């Protein structure tokens, strides 16, 4: 009877030891998996942060480019207006010169 109890106790101890080893193995696997997932999460967060920095940098560049385009349009509009004004002045000067040439020609005829 005592031998049976000792045998049963020994079997119980061995069973508990195997259970403990199995649980320790599972804990080790879960910890390893958690570390892997934590590292993946950290890497993704780092990638997101870098992406956000790049996005902010590109948004600044876009804003600067839009301002440059706006200034270029404004400069172009001013130059177009100036060109039109100069064209108008030229046409008026040509008209005045043509008129003066005609008057000079008439005066030369009158002087002869």
Short mmCIF file of N, CA and C in Angstrom, two decimals:
data_model
loop_
_atom_site.label_atom_id
_atom_site.label_comp_id
_atom_site.label_asym_id
_atom_site.label_seq_id
_atom_site.Cartn_x
_atom_site.Cartn_y
_atom_site.Cartn_z
N UNK A 1 0.83 -1.21 0.00
CA UNK A 1 0.00 0.00 0.00
C UNK A 1 0.86 1.26 0.00
N UNK A 2 1.89 1.26 0.81
CA UNK A 2 2.80 2.39 0.86
C UNK A 2 3.55 2.49 -0.47
N UNK A 3 3.93 1.32 -1.01
CA UNK A 3 4.62 1.33 -2.30
C UNK A 3 3.71 1.88 -3.38
N UNK A 4 2.42 1.55 -3.30
CA UNK A 4 1.47 2.07 -4.29
C UNK A 4 1.38 3.58 -4.18
N UNK A 5 1.28 4.09 -2.96
CA UNK A 5 1.17 5.54 -2.74
C UNK A 5 2.45 6.24 -3.21
N UNK A 6 3.60 5.64 -2.93
CA UNK A 6 4.88 6.22 -3.36
C UNK A 6 4.93 6.22 -4.89
N UNK A 7 4.50 5.12 -5.49
CA UNK A 7 4.48 5.03 -6.95
C UNK A 7 3.53 6.05 -7.54
N UNK A 8 2.35 6.19 -6.91
CA UNK A 8 1.36 7.16 -7.38
C UNK A 8 1.91 8.56 -7.21
N UNK A 9 2.52 8.85 -6.08
CA UNK A 9 3.09 10.18 -5.83
C UNK A 9 4.19 10.47 -6.85
N UNK A 10 5.03 9.44 -7.10
CA UNK A 10 6.10 9.61 -8.07
C UNK A 10 5.53 9.90 -9.46
N UNK A 11 4.47 9.20 -9.83
CA UNK A 11 3.81 9.42 -11.12
C UNK A 11 3.21 10.82 -11.16
N UNK A 12 2.59 11.22 -10.03
CA UNK A 12 2.00 12.58 -9.95
C UNK A 12 3.10 13.63 -10.11
N UNK A 13 4.23 13.42 -9.44
CA UNK A 13 5.34 14.37 -9.53
C UNK A 13 5.86 14.43 -10.95
N UNK A 14 6.02 13.29 -11.60
CA UNK A 14 6.51 13.26 -12.98
C UNK A 14 5.52 13.95 -13.92
N UNK A 15 4.22 13.67 -13.71
CA UNK A 15 3.18 14.29 -14.53
C UNK A 15 3.22 15.82 -14.34
N UNK A 16 3.33 16.27 -13.10
CA UNK A 16 3.39 17.71 -12.82
C UNK A 16 4.67 18.31 -13.41
N UNK A 17 5.76 17.56 -13.36
CA UNK A 17 7.02 18.04 -13.93
C UNK A 17 6.89 18.22 -15.45
N UNK A 18 6.26 17.24 -16.11
CA UNK A 18 6.04 17.34 -17.56
C UNK A 18 5.12 18.52 -17.87
N UNK A 19 4.07 18.68 -17.04
CA UNK A 19 3.13 19.79 -17.22
C UNK A 19 3.88 21.12 -17.07
N UNK A 20 4.74 21.20 -16.04
CA UNK A 20 5.53 22.41 -15.79
C UNK A 20 6.44 22.69 -16.98
N UNK A 21 7.12 21.67 -17.49
CA UNK A 21 8.02 21.83 -18.63
C UNK A 21 7.26 22.29 -19.87
N UNK A 22 6.07 21.69 -20.08
CA UNK A 22 5.24 22.08 -21.23
C UNK A 22 4.81 23.54 -21.10
N UNK A 23 4.38 23.93 -19.89
CA UNK A 23 3.95 25.31 -19.68
C UNK A 23 5.12 26.29 -19.83
N UNK A 24 6.30 25.90 -19.33
CA UNK A 24 7.47 26.75 -19.48
C UNK A 24 7.83 26.93 -20.95
N UNK A 25 7.70 25.85 -21.71
CA UNK A 25 7.96 25.91 -23.14
C UNK A 25 6.96 26.85 -23.82
N UNK A 26 5.68 26.73 -23.46
CA UNK A 26 4.64 27.61 -24.03
C UNK A 26 4.92 29.06 -23.67
N UNK A 27 5.32 29.30 -22.40
CA UNK A 27 5.62 30.66 -21.97
C UNK A 27 6.78 31.21 -22.79
N UNK A 28 7.80 30.39 -22.99
CA UNK A 28 8.96 30.82 -23.78
C UNK A 28 8.55 31.16 -25.21
N UNK A 29 7.69 30.33 -25.80
CA UNK A 29 7.21 30.58 -27.16
C UNK A 29 6.37 31.85 -27.23
N UNK A 30 5.50 32.03 -26.22
CA UNK A 30 4.65 33.23 -26.19
C UNK A 30 5.52 34.48 -26.04
N UNK A 31 6.54 34.40 -25.16
CA UNK A 31 7.44 35.55 -24.99
C UNK A 31 8.18 35.86 -26.28
N UNK A 32 8.67 34.82 -26.95
CA UNK A 32 9.39 35.01 -28.22
C UNK A 32 8.45 35.64 -29.26
N UNK A 33 7.23 35.15 -29.32
CA UNK A 33 6.24 35.68 -30.26
C UNK A 33 5.93 37.14 -29.92
N UNK A 34 5.79 37.44 -28.62
CA UNK A 34 5.52 38.80 -28.18
C UNK A 34 6.67 39.72 -28.56
N UNK A 35 7.90 39.27 -28.35
CA UNK A 35 9.06 40.08 -28.71
C UNK A 35 9.09 40.34 -30.22
N UNK A 36 8.77 39.31 -30.99
CA UNK A 36 8.75 39.45 -32.45
C UNK A 36 7.69 40.47 -32.86
N UNK A 37 6.49 40.34 -32.29
CA UNK A 37 5.40 41.27 -32.63
C UNK A 37 5.74 42.69 -32.18
N UNK A 38 6.37 42.80 -31.00
CA UNK A 38 6.77 44.12 -30.50
C UNK A 38 7.78 44.76 -31.45
N UNK A 39 8.74 43.98 -31.92
CA UNK A 39 9.73 44.49 -32.86
C UNK A 39 9.07 44.89 -34.18
N UNK A 40 8.13 44.08 -34.66
CA UNK A 40 7.41 44.41 -35.90
C UNK A 40 6.64 45.71 -35.72
N UNK A 41 5.98 45.84 -34.57
CA UNK A 41 5.20 47.06 -34.29
C UNK A 41 6.12 48.28 -34.24
N UNK A 42 7.27 48.12 -33.57
CA UNK A 42 8.22 49.23 -33.48
C UNK A 42 8.72 49.63 -34.87
N UNK A 43 9.02 48.63 -35.69
CA UNK A 43 9.50 48.90 -37.05
C UNK A 43 8.41 49.62 -37.87
N UNK A 44 7.17 49.17 -37.70
CA UNK A 44 6.07 49.83 -38.43
C UNK A 44 5.86 51.25 -37.94
N UNK A 45 5.96 51.46 -36.63
CA UNK A 45 5.81 52.81 -36.09
C UNK A 45 6.93 53.72 -36.60
N UNK A 46 8.12 53.16 -36.68
CA UNK A 46 9.26 53.92 -37.20
C UNK A 46 9.02 54.28 -38.67
N UNK A 47 8.52 53.32 -39.43
CA UNK A 47 8.23 53.57 -40.85
C UNK A 47 7.13 54.63 -40.99
N UNK A 48 6.14 54.57 -40.13
CA UNK A 48 5.06 55.56 -40.16
C UNK A 48 5.62 56.94 -39.84
N UNK A 49 6.47 57.02 -38.81
CA UNK A 49 7.08 58.30 -38.44
C UNK A 49 7.90 58.86 -39.60
N UNK A 50 8.70 58.00 -40.24
CA UNK A 50 9.50 58.45 -41.39
C UNK A 50 8.59 58.90 -42.53
N UNK A 51 7.51 58.15 -42.75
CA UNK A 51 6.56 58.52 -43.80
C UNK A 51 5.91 59.87 -43.51
N UNK A 52 5.58 60.10 -42.25
CA UNK A 52 4.97 61.38 -41.88
C UNK A 52 5.96 62.53 -42.06
N UNK A 53 7.23 62.28 -41.70
CA UNK A 53 8.25 63.32 -41.91
C UNK A 53 8.40 63.62 -43.40
N UNK A 54 8.43 62.57 -44.21
CA UNK A 54 8.56 62.75 -45.66
C UNK A 54 7.34 63.48 -46.22
N UNK A 55 6.17 63.12 -45.72
CA UNK A 55 4.94 63.79 -46.16
C UNK A 55 5.00 65.28 -45.81
N UNK A 56 5.42 65.59 -44.59
CA UNK A 56 5.51 66.99 -44.17
C UNK A 56 6.51 67.74 -45.06
N UNK A 57 7.65 67.10 -45.35
CA UNK A 57 8.66 67.72 -46.20
C UNK A 57 8.11 67.98 -47.60
N UNK A 58 7.39 66.98 -48.14
CA UNK A 58 6.83 67.13 -49.48
C UNK A 58 5.72 68.18 -49.52
N UNK A 59 4.95 68.27 -48.43
CA UNK A 59 3.90 69.29 -48.38
C UNK A 59 4.51 70.69 -48.38
N UNK A 60 5.63 70.85 -47.67
CA UNK A 60 6.33 72.14 -47.67
C UNK A 60 6.84 72.45 -49.07
N UNK A 61 7.44 71.44 -49.73
CA UNK A 61 7.94 71.65 -51.10
C UNK A 61 6.79 72.01 -52.05
N UNK A 62 5.66 71.32 -51.87
CA UNK A 62 4.50 71.60 -52.72
C UNK A 62 4.03 73.04 -52.52
N UNK A 63 3.95 73.46 -51.25
CA UNK A 63 3.51 74.83 -50.95
C UNK A 63 4.46 75.84 -51.57
N UNK A 64 5.77 75.57 -51.44
CA UNK A 64 6.76 76.47 -52.04
C UNK A 64 6.61 76.50 -53.56
N UNK A 65 6.39 75.34 -54.16
CA UNK A 65 6.22 75.28 -55.62
C UNK A 65 4.96 76.03 -56.05
N UNK A 66 3.88 75.88 -55.28
CA UNK A 66 2.65 76.60 -55.60
C UNK A 66 2.87 78.10 -55.51
N UNK A 67 3.61 78.54 -54.49
CA UNK A 67 3.91 79.97 -54.35
C UNK A 67 4.76 80.45 -55.52
N UNK A 68 5.72 79.62 -55.92
CA UNK A 68 6.57 79.97 -57.06
C UNK A 68 5.73 80.11 -58.33
N UNK A 69 4.83 79.16 -58.53
CA UNK A 69 3.96 79.21 -59.71
C UNK A 69 3.07 80.46 -59.67
N UNK A 70 2.56 80.77 -58.48
CA UNK A 70 1.72 81.97 -58.34
C UNK A 70 2.50 83.23 -58.70
N UNK A 71 3.74 83.31 -58.18
CA UNK A 71 4.58 84.47 -58.50
C UNK A 71 4.87 84.52 -60.00
N UNK A 72 5.14 83.36 -60.59
CA UNK A 72 5.43 83.31 -62.02
C UNK A 72 4.21 83.77 -62.83
N UNK A 73 3.01 83.35 -62.42
CA UNK A 73 1.79 83.80 -63.10
C UNK A 73 1.63 85.31 -62.97
N UNK A 74 1.89 85.82 -61.77
CA UNK A 74 1.76 87.26 -61.54
C UNK A 74 2.77 88.01 -62.41
N UNK A 75 4.04 87.51 -62.41
CA UNK A 75 5.07 88.15 -63.24
C UNK A 75 4.68 88.08 -64.71
N UNK A 76 4.17 86.94 -65.14
CA UNK A 76 3.75 86.77 -66.53
C UNK A 76 2.63 87.75 -66.88
N UNK A 77 1.66 87.88 -65.98
CA UNK A 77 0.56 88.83 -66.23
C UNK A 77 1.09 90.26 -66.35
N UNK A 78 2.03 90.61 -65.46
CA UNK A 78 2.60 91.96 -65.51
C UNK A 78 3.37 92.18 -66.80
N UNK A 79 4.14 91.17 -67.20
CA UNK A 79 4.90 91.29 -68.45
C UNK A 79 3.97 91.36 -69.66
N UNK A 80 2.88 90.60 -69.62
CA UNK A 80 1.91 90.64 -70.72
C UNK A 80 1.30 92.03 -70.82
N UNK A 81 0.95 92.61 -69.68
CA UNK A 81 0.38 93.96 -69.68
C UNK A 81 1.39 94.98 -70.20
N UNK A 82 2.65 94.83 -69.74
CA UNK A 82 3.70 95.74 -70.19
C UNK A 82 3.92 95.61 -71.69
N UNK A 83 3.92 94.35 -72.18
CA UNK A 83 4.10 94.11 -73.61
C UNK A 83 2.95 94.74 -74.41
N UNK A 84 1.74 94.58 -73.92
CA UNK A 84 0.59 95.17 -74.61
C UNK A 84 0.70 96.69 -74.63
N UNK A 85 1.14 97.27 -73.51
CA UNK A 85 1.28 98.72 -73.42
C UNK A 85 2.37 99.18 -74.39
N UNK A 86 3.50 98.46 -74.41
CA UNK A 86 4.57 98.83 -75.33
C UNK A 86 4.14 98.67 -76.80
N UNK A 87 3.37 97.62 -77.08
CA UNK A 87 2.85 97.41 -78.44
C UNK A 87 1.94 98.58 -78.83
N UNK A 88 1.09 98.98 -77.88
CA UNK A 88 0.18 100.10 -78.14
C UNK A 88 0.99 101.39 -78.36
N UNK A 89 2.00 101.62 -77.50
CA UNK A 89 2.86 102.81 -77.68
C UNK A 89 3.56 102.78 -79.02
N UNK A 90 4.06 101.61 -79.42
CA UNK A 90 4.74 101.47 -80.71
C UNK A 90 3.79 101.80 -81.85
N UNK A 91 2.59 101.25 -81.79
CA UNK A 91 1.62 101.52 -82.86
C UNK A 91 1.27 103.00 -82.92
N UNK A 92 1.15 103.64 -81.76
CA UNK A 92 0.88 105.08 -81.75
C UNK A 92 2.06 105.86 -82.33
N UNK A 93 3.29 105.42 -81.97
CA UNK A 93 4.48 106.10 -82.48
C UNK A 93 4.60 105.92 -83.99
N UNK A 94 4.30 104.70 -84.48
CA UNK A 94 4.33 104.46 -85.92
C UNK A 94 3.31 105.35 -86.61
N UNK A 95 2.12 105.45 -86.02
CA UNK A 95 1.07 106.30 -86.59
C UNK A 95 1.52 107.76 -86.61
N UNK A 96 2.12 108.20 -85.49
CA UNK A 96 2.60 109.59 -85.40
C UNK A 96 3.71 109.83 -86.43
N UNK A 97 4.64 108.87 -86.52
CA UNK A 97 5.74 109.01 -87.49
C UNK A 97 5.22 109.04 -88.93
N UNK A 98 4.25 108.20 -89.22
CA UNK A 98 3.66 108.17 -90.56
C UNK A 98 3.00 109.52 -90.87
N UNK A 99 2.31 110.04 -89.86
CA UNK A 99 1.65 111.33 -90.02
C UNK A 99 2.69 112.44 -90.24
N UNK A 100 3.75 112.41 -89.43
CA UNK A 100 4.80 113.43 -89.58
C UNK A 100 5.50 113.32 -90.92
N UNK A 101 5.73 112.07 -91.38
CA UNK A 101 6.34 111.89 -92.70
C UNK A 101 5.45 112.49 -93.80
N UNK A 102 4.17 112.24 -93.65
CA UNK A 102 3.23 112.78 -94.64
C UNK A 102 3.24 114.30 -94.60
N UNK A 103 3.25 114.86 -93.38
CA UNK A 103 3.28 116.33 -93.25
C UNK A 103 4.58 116.89 -93.82
N UNK A 104 5.70 116.22 -93.54
CA UNK A 104 6.99 116.68 -94.08
C UNK A 104 7.01 116.61 -95.60
N UNK A 105 6.47 115.53 -96.13
CA UNK A 105 6.42 115.39 -97.58
C UNK A 105 5.56 116.50 -98.16
N UNK A 106 4.46 116.81 -97.52
CA UNK A 106 3.57 117.88 -97.99
C UNK A 106 4.28 119.21 -97.93
N UNK A 107 5.02 119.46 -96.85
CA UNK A 107 5.74 120.73 -96.70
C UNK A 107 6.85 120.86 -97.75
N UNK A 108 7.52 119.74 -98.03
CA UNK A 108 8.56 119.78 -99.04
C UNK A 108 7.98 120.12 -100.41
N UNK A 109 6.80 119.57 -100.64
CA UNK A 109 6.14 119.89 -101.93
C UNK A 109 5.77 121.36 -101.95
N UNK A 110 5.27 121.83 -100.80
CA UNK A 110 4.87 123.24 -100.74
C UNK A 110 6.06 124.18 -100.87
N UNK A 111 7.20 123.77 -100.35
CA UNK A 111 8.41 124.60 -100.39
C UNK A 111 9.03 124.65 -101.79
N UNK A 112 8.74 123.73 -102.63
CA UNK A 112 9.33 123.69 -103.97
C UNK A 112 8.64 124.59 -104.90
#
